[in-house]
Coordinates of C-alpha atoms in Angstrom, one line a residue:
Chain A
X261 CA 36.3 76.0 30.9
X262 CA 33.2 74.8 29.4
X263 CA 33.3 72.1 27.1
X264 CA 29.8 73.4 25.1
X265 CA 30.3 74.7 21.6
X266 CA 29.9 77.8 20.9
X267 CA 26.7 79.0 19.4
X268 CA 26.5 81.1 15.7
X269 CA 26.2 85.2 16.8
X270 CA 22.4 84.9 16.0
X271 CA 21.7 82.4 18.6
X272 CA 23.1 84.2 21.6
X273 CA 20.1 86.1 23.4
X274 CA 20.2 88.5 26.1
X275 CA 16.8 90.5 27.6
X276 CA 17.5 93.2 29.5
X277 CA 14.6 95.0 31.3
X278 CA 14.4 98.5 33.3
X279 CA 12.1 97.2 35.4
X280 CA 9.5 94.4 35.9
X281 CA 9.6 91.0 36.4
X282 CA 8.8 89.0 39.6
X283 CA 10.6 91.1 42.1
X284 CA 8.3 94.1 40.9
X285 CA 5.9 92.7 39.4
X286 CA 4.8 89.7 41.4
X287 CA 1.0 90.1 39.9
X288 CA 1.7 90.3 36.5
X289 CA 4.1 87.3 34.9
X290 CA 4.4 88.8 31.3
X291 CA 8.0 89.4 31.5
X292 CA 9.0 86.4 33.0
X293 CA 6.6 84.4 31.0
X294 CA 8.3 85.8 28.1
X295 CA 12.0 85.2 29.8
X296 CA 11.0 81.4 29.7
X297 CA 9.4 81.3 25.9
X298 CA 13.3 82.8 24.5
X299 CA 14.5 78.7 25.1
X300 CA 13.5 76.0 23.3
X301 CA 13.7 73.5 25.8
X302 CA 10.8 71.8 26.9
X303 CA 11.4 72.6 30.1
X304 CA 14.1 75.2 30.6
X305 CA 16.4 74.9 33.7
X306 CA 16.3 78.7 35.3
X307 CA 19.0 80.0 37.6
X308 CA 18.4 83.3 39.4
X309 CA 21.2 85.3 40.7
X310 CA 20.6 87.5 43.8
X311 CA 23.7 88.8 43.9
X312 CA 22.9 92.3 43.7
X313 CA 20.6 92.4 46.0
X314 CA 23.3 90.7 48.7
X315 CA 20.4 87.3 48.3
X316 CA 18.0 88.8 49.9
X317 CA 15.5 86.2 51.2
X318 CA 12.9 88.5 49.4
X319 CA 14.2 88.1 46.1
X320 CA 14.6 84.4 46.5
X321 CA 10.9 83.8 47.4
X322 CA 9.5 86.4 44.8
X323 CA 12.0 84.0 42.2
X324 CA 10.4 80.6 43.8
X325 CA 6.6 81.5 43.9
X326 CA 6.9 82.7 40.3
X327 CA 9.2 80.2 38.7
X328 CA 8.0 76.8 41.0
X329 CA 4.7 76.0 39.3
X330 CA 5.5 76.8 36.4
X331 CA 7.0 74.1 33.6
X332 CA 11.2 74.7 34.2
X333 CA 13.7 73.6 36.7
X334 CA 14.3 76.7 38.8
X335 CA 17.3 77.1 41.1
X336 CA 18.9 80.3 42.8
X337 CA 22.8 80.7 43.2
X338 CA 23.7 82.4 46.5
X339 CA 27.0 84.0 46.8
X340 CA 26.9 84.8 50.5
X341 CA 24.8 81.8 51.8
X342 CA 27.3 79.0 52.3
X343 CA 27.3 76.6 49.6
X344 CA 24.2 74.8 49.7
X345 CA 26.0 72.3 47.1
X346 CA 29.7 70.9 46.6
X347 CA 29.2 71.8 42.7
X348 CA 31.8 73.9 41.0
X349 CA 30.1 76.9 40.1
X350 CA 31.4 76.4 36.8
X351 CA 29.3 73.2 36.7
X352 CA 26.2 74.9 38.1
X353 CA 26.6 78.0 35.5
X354 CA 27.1 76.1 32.3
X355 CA 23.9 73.6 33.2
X356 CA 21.5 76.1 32.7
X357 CA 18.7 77.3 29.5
X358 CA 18.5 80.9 31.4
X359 CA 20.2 82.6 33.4
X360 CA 17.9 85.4 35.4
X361 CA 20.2 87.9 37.3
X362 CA 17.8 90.6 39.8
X363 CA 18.5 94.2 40.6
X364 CA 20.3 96.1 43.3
X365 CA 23.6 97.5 43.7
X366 CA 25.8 96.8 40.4
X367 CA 29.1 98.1 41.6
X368 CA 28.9 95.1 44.3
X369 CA 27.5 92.5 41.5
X370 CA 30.3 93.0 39.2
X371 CA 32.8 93.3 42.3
X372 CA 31.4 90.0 44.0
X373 CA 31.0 88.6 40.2
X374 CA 34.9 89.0 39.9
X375 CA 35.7 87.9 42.9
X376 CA 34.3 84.5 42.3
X377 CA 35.2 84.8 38.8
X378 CA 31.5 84.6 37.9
X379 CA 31.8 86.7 35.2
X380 CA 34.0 85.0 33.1
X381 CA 31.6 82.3 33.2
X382 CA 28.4 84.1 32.3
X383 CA 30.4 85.6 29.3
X384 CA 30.8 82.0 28.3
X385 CA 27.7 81.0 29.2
X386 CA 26.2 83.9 26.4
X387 CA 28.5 82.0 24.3
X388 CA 27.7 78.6 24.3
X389 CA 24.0 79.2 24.1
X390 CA 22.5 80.0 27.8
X391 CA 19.7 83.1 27.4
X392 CA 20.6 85.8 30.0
X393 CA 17.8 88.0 31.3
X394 CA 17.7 90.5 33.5
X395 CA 16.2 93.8 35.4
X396 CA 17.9 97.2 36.3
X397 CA 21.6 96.1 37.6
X398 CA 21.0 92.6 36.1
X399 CA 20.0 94.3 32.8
X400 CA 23.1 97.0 32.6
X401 CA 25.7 95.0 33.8
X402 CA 25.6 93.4 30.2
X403 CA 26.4 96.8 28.6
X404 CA 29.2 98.8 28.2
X405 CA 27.5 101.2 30.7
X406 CA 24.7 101.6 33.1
X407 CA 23.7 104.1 35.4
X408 CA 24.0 102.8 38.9
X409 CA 23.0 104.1 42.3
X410 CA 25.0 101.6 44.5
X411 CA 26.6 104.7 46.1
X412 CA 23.4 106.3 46.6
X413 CA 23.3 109.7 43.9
X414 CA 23.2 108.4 40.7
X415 CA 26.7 107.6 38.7
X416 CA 27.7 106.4 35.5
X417 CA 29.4 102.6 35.7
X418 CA 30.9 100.8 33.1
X419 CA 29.3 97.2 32.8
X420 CA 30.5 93.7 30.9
X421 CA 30.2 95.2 27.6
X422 CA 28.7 91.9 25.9
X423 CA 26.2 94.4 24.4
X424 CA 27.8 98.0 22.8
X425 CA 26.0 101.2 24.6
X426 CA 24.8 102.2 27.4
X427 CA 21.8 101.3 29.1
X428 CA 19.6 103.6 31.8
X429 CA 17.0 101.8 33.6
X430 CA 13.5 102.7 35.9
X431 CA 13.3 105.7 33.6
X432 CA 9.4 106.4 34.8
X433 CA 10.2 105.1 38.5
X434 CA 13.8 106.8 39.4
X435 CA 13.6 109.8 36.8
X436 CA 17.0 111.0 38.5
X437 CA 19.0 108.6 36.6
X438 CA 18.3 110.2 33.4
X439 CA 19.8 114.1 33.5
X440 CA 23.2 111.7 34.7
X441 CA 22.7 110.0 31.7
X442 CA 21.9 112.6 29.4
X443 CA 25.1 114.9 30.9
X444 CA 27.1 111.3 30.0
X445 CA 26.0 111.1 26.6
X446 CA 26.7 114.8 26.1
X447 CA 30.4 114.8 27.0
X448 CA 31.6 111.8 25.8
X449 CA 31.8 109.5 28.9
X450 CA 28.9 107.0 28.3
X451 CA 28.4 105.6 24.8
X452 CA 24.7 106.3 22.8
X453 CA 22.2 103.8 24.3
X454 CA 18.6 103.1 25.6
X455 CA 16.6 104.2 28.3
X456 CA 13.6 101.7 29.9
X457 CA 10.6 102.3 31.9
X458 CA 10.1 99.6 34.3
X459 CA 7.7 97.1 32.5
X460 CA 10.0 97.5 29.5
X461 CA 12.5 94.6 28.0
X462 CA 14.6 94.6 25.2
X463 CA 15.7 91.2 23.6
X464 CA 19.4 91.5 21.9
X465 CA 20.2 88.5 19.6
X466 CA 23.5 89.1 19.3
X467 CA 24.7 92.7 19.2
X468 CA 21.2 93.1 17.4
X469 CA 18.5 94.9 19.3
X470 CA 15.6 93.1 17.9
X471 CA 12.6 93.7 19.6
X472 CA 11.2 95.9 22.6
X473 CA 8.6 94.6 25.0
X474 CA 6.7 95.7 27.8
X475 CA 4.0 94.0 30.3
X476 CA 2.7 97.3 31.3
X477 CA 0.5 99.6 28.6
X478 CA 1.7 103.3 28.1
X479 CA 5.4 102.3 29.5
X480 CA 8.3 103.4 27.0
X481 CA 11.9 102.7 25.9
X482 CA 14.0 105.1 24.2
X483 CA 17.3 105.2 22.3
X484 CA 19.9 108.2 22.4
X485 CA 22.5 109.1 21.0
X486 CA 25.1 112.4 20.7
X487 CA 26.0 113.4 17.3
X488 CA 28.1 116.2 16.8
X489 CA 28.0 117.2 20.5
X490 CA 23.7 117.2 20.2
X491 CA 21.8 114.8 21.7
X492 CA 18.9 112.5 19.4
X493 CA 16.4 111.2 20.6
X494 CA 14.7 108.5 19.1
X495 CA 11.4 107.0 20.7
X496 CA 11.1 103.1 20.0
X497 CA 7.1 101.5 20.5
X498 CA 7.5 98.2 23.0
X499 CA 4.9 95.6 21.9
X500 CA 2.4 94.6 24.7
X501 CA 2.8 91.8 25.9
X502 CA -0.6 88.8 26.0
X503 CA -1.7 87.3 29.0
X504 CA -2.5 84.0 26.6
X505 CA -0.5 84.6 23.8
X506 CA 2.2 82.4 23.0
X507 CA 5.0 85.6 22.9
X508 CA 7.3 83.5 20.9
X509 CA 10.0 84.6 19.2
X510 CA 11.6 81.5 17.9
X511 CA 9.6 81.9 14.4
X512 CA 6.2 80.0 15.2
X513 CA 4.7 77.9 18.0
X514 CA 6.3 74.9 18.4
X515 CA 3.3 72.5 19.0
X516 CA 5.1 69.6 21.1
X517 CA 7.1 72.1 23.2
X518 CA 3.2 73.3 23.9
X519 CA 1.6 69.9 24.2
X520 CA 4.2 68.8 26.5
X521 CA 4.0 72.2 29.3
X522 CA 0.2 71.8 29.3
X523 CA 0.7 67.9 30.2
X524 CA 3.0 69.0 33.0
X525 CA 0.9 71.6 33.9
X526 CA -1.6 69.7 34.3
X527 CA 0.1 66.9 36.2
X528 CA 1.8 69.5 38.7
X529 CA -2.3 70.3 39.1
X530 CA -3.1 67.0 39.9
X531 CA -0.2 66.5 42.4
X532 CA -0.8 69.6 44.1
X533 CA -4.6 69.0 44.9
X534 CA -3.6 65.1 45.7
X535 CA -1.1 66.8 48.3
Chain B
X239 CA 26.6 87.3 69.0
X240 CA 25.6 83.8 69.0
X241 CA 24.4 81.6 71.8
X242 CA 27.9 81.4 73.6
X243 CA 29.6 84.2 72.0
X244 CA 28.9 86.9 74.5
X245 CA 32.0 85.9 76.3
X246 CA 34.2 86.6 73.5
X247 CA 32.0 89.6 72.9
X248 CA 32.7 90.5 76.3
X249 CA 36.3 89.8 76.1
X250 CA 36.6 92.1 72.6
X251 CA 34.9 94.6 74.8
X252 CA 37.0 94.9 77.9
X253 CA 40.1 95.9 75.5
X254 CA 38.2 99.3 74.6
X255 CA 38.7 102.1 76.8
X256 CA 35.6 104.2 77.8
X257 CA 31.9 103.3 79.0
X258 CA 30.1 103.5 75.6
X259 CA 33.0 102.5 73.0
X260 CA 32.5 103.4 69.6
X261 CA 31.4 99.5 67.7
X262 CA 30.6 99.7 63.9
X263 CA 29.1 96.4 62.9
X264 CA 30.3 95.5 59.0
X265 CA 27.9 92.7 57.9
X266 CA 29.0 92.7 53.6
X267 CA 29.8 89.0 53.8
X268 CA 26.3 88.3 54.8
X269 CA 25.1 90.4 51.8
X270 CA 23.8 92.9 54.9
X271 CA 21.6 90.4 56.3
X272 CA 18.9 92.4 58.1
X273 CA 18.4 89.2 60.9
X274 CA 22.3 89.6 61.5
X275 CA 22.1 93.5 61.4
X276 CA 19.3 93.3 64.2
X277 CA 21.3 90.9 66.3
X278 CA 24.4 93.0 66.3
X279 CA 22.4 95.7 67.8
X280 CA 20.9 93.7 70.6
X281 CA 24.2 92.7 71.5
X282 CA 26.1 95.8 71.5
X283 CA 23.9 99.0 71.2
X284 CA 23.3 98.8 75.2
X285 CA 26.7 99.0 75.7
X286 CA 28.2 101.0 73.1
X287 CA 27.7 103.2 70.3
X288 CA 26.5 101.1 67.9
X289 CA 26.4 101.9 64.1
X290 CA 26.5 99.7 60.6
X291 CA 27.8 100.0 57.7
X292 CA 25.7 98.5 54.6
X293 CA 27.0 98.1 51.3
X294 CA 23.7 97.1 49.5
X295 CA 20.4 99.2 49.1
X296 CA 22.6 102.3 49.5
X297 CA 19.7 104.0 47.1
X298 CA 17.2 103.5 49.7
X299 CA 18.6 104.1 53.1
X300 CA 19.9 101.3 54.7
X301 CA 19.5 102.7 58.8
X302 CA 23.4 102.5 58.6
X303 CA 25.9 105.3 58.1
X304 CA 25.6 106.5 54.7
X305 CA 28.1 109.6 53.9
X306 CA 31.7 109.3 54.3
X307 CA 32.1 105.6 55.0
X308 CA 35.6 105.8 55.8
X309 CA 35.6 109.1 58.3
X310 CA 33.0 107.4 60.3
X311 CA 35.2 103.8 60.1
X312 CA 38.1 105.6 61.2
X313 CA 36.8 107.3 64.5
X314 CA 35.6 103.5 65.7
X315 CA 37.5 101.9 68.4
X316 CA 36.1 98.9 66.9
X317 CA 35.0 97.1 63.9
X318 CA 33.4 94.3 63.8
X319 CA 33.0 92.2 61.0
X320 CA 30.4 89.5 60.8
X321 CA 30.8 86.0 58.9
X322 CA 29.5 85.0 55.8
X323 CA 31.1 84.6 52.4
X324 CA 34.8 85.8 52.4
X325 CA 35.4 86.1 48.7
X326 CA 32.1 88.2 48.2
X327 CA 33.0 90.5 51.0
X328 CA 36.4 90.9 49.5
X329 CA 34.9 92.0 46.1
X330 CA 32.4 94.3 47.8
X331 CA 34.9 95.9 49.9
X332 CA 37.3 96.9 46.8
X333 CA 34.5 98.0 45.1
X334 CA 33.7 100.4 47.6
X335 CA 37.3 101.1 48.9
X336 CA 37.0 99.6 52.1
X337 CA 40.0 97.3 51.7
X338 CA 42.2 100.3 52.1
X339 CA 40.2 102.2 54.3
X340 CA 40.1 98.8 57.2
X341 CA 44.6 99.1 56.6
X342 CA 44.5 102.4 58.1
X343 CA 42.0 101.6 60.6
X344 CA 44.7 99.2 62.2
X345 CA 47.2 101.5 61.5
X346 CA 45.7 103.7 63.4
X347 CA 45.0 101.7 66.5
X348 CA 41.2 100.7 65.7
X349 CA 40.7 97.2 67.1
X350 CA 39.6 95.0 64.1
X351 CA 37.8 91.3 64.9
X352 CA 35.0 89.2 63.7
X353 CA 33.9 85.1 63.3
X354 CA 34.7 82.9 60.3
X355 CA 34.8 85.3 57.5
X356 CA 35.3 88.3 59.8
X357 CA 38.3 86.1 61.1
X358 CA 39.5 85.2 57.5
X359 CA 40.0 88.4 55.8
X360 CA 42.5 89.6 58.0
X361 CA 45.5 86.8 56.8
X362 CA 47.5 86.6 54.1
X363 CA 45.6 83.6 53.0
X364 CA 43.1 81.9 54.3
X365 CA 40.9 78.3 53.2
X366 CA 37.5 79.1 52.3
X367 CA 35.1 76.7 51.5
X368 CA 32.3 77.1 49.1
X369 CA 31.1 75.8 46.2
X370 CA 33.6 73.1 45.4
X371 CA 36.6 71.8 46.8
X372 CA 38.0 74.4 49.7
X373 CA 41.0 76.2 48.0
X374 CA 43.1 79.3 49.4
X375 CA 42.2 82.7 49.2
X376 CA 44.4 85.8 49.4
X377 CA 42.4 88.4 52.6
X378 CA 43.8 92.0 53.4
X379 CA 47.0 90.5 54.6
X380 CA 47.3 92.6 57.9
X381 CA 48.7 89.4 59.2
X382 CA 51.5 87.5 57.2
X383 CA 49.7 84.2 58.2
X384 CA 47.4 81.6 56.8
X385 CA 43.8 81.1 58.7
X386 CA 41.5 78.1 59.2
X387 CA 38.1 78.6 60.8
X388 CA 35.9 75.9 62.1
X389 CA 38.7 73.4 62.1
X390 CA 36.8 71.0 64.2
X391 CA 33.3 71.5 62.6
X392 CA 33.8 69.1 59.9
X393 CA 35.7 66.3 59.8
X394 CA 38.1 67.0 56.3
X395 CA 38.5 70.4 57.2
X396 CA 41.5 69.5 59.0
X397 CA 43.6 67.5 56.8
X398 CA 42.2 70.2 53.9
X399 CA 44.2 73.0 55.7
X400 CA 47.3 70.6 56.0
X401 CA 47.2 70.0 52.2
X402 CA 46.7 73.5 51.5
X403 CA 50.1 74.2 53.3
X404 CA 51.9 71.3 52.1
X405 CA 51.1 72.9 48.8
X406 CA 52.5 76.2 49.4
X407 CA 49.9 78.0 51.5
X408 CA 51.8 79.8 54.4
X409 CA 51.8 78.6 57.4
X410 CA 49.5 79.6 59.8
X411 CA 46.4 79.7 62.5
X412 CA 43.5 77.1 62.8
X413 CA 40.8 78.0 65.0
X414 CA 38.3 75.5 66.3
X415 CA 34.9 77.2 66.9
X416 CA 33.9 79.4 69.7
X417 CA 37.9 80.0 69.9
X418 CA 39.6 83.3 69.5
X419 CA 43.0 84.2 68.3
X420 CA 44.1 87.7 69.9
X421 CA 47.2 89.4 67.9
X422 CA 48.8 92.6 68.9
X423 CA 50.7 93.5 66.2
X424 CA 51.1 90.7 64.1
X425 CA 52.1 88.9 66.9
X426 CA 49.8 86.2 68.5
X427 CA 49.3 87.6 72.0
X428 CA 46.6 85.2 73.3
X429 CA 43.6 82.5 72.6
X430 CA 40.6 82.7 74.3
X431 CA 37.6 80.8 74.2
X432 CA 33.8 80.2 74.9
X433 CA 34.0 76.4 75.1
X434 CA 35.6 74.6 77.2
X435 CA 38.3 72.1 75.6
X436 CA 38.0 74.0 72.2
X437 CA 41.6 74.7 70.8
X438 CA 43.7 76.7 68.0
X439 CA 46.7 75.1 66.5
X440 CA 49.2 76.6 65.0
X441 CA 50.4 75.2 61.4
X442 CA 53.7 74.8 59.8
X443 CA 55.5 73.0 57.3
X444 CA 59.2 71.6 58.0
X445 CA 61.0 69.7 55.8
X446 CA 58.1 69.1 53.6
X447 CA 56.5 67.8 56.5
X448 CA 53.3 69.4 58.3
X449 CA 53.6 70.2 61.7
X450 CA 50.7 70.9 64.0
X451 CA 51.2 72.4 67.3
X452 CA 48.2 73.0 69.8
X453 CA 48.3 76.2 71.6
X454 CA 47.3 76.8 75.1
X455 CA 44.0 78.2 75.3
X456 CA 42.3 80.3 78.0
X457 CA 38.7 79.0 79.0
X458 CA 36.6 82.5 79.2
X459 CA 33.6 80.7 81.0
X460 CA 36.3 80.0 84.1
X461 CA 38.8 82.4 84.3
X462 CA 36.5 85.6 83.1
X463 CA 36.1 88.2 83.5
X464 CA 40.1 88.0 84.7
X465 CA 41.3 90.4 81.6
X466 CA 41.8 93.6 82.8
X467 CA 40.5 96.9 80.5
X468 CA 43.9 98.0 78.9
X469 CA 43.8 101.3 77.3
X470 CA 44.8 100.4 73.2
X471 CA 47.3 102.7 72.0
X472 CA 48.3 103.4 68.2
X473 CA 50.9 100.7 68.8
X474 CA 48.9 98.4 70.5
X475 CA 46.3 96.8 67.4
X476 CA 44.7 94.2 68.4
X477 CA 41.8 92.8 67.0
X478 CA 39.1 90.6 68.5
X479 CA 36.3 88.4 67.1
X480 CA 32.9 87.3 68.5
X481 CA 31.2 83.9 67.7
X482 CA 28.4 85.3 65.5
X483 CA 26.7 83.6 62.1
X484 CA 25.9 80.2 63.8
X485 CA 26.2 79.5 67.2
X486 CA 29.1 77.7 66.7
X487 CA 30.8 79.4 64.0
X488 CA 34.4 79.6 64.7
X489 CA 35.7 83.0 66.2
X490 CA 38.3 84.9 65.4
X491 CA 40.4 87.8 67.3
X492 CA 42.3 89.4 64.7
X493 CA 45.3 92.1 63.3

């Protein structure tokens, strides 16, 4: 396994959305933007994981034409396409600043993510300091439960369980996932947790739900739990997200991490009108 | 399905009874590739039934069969599984029960066949290649072999499969491409190819030495359409494979 240390509990970050992001967003880069501003490398290597979408072509050139101009080294990890590379996933996994996993079925990510032993390595990849971000199956599979519809009606499905509770995702855009939820909560069989609209991301640092964001204005997260058999609802208020703002979260703009993505910005600029 | 496949297609064909035979195309190694889902119906829909099976985007219709998976499986005469990734397959299949649900279709007569990956699953074990050094794999174990596609498509794939079964892998089938192995049973019953010259070896150790012995192969492109239509009973299972991902991907006939 991976010779990294570990990272301290409050330096392992996971952002889970229900929703958003290049594959549903592809006009509006707030979530992703944000994605990239949780490292503090200069420029963050990014590796997207189609896997629950069986890598569709779709999801890899939504995941290119967001992440390619922008200042981080962006690579996708097929686990159908023959191996593009002779690198030991292992090797691939544990080189990376984020790790961006998209949406689709999550009874066949964590089933092909087991096959390959994938998620072993993400685990360790949390651990030793690699952000993991996600939307709708790439968000839940981190928590003890989602609700999935890879059969179709909507079911509950036990996830990874890095993060304690449940999570229910596209609660604005698939309402039908919530009443399974709900009936979940109720009995027993899915622990108290949070449901997203699609726009919406919650950052955990460590078990720690510390902030809720959204790129869309009006969408909503809530959190519920079942005490003494009744369900309670509380609503949480995501922040907006800025088009220009610097959406940090590392405690203040680092001013050389900025200088340095405006010169590449710039120089990427150049090169593309040269070319 | 690919450029010189339609004679093993054709071959798999002529051991199913009937005018229209029943085909279901399985295409989960290819994460349900819509370009391979469209080919499979070109290729068989004017000849048989034709239906899919998708695994992903199950929430938003997938044009495949979505209730009862494994009813509709089980009345094929044929499944047909395309290439891709084994291992992901594998997981998908568990995940969704098909594993157990593919058993009883050979059981129960259903002729089972596919290229590379298609070919793969059907062993004991099998060497699958990807991401890293190629390293053995358990498949559904229908038969009690070991399985090697595409053994003349790159030039360490050989002497990869000899290490593997010097170092305990059981012994087993190597396929070049565009050649199909054709069991009945578990038993190898014949090897047919698209390509002339193209050959299948079978693999053994003895006395911690490998032993590799080329089988004879049957040329389809000559001797076709030679094979006569025999009706498969619940005894007879035989599976067939078609040459499908690449043009040259290597094909198995299987279980």
């Amino acid at each position: 396994m991976s010779t990294r240390p570990e990272v301290r509990e409050d330096a392992r970050l996971i952002f889970a959305m229900g929703g958003g992001g290049f594959t549903m967003e592809p006009a509006n880069p707030l979530l992703d933007d944000f994605v990239l501003s949780l490292t503090r490398a200069p420029e963050p290597r990014i590796l997207f994981l189609p896997t629950a979408s069986g890598d569709t072509a779709g999801q890899i050139n939504a995941f290119k034409s967001r992440f390619s101009h922008r200042t981080c080294v962006a690579k996708h990890l097929s686990l159908f396409r023959l191996a593009q590379t002779d690198r030991p996933l292992e090797e691939i996994v544990f080189d990376q600043d984020i790790i961006y996993v998209g949406g689709g079925s999550m009874r066949n990510l964590l089933a092909i993510w087991r096959a390959h032993g994938l998620d072993r390595l993400l685990v360790r990849a949390w651990e030793t300091g690699a952000v993991l971000a996600g939307l709708s199956a790439g968000a839940m599979c981190w928590f003890q439960a989602g609700v999935t519809r890879s059969s179709g009606a909507p079911e509950p499905m036990e996830g990874l369980g890095l993060l304690e509770g449940s999570l229910t995702v596209h609660a604005d855009g698939e309402p039908e996932r919530l009443p399974v939820w709900l009936a979940g909560l109720r009995s027993g069989a899915i622990p108290g947790g949070w449901a997203l609209d699609d726009g919406v991301g919650l950052l955990f640092r460590g078990a720690q739900m510390e902030r809720a964001v959204s790129s869309r204005p009006g969408a909503e997260a809530q959190r519920v739990d079942a005490i003494a058999g009744e369900l309670v609802r509380r609503r949480l208020q995501p922040e907006l997200l800025l088009s220009d703002g610097p959406n940090t979260v590392l405690g203040g703009r680092d001013e050389a991490v900025e200088e340095l993505r405006r010169v590449h910005r710039l120089q990427r600029n150049m090169g593309r009108r040269r070319g | 399905m690919g450029r010189d496949g339609t004679l093993l297609d054709d071959y798999i064909l002529s051991l199913l009874a009937g005018d229209r035979p029943r085909v279901c195309f399985l295409p989960t190694a290819s994460g349900d590739a819509d370009h391979y889902i469209v080919r499979f119906y070109r290729r068989f829909a004017p000849h048989c039934d034709a239906s899919h099976v998708s695994l992903f985007r199950r929430d938003q219709g997938t044009g495949g069969v979505e209730d009862d998976l494994a009813g509709h499986l089980l009345s094929q005469q044929l499944i047909y599984v395309g290439g891709g990734n084994v291992l992901s397959m594998l997981g998908a299949w568990r995940a969704h029960g098909l594993d157990e649900v593919l058993r009883a279709a050979w059981r129960g007569g259903i002729v089972l066949c596919g290229p590379s990956a298609g070919s793969l699953c059907w062993f004991a074990q099998a060497l699958s290649a990807f991401h890293g050094a190629p390293r053995p794999v358990a498949g559904l174990g229908l038969l009690p072999y070991s399985n090697c596609v595409h053994y003349d498509a790159e030039p360490a794939r050989r002497a990869e499969y000899h290490r593997a079964v010097r170092e305990g892998m059981c012994g087993g089938y190597a396929a070049d491409d565009g050649v199909a192995l054709h069991f009945r049973g578990t038993r190898l019953q014949r090897v047919v190819s698209s390509r002339a010259h193209a050959g299948a070896y079978r693999v053994t150790v003895e006395q911690g030495r490998i032993r590799e012995r080329r089988l004879p192969v049957a040329f389809l492109g000559v001797t076709a359409p030679s094979h006569a239509r025999e009706p498969v009973s619940a005894e007879a299972r035989e599976a067939g494979g078609g040459d499908s991902l690449k043009p040259a991907a290597a094909a198995l006939v299987a279980a």
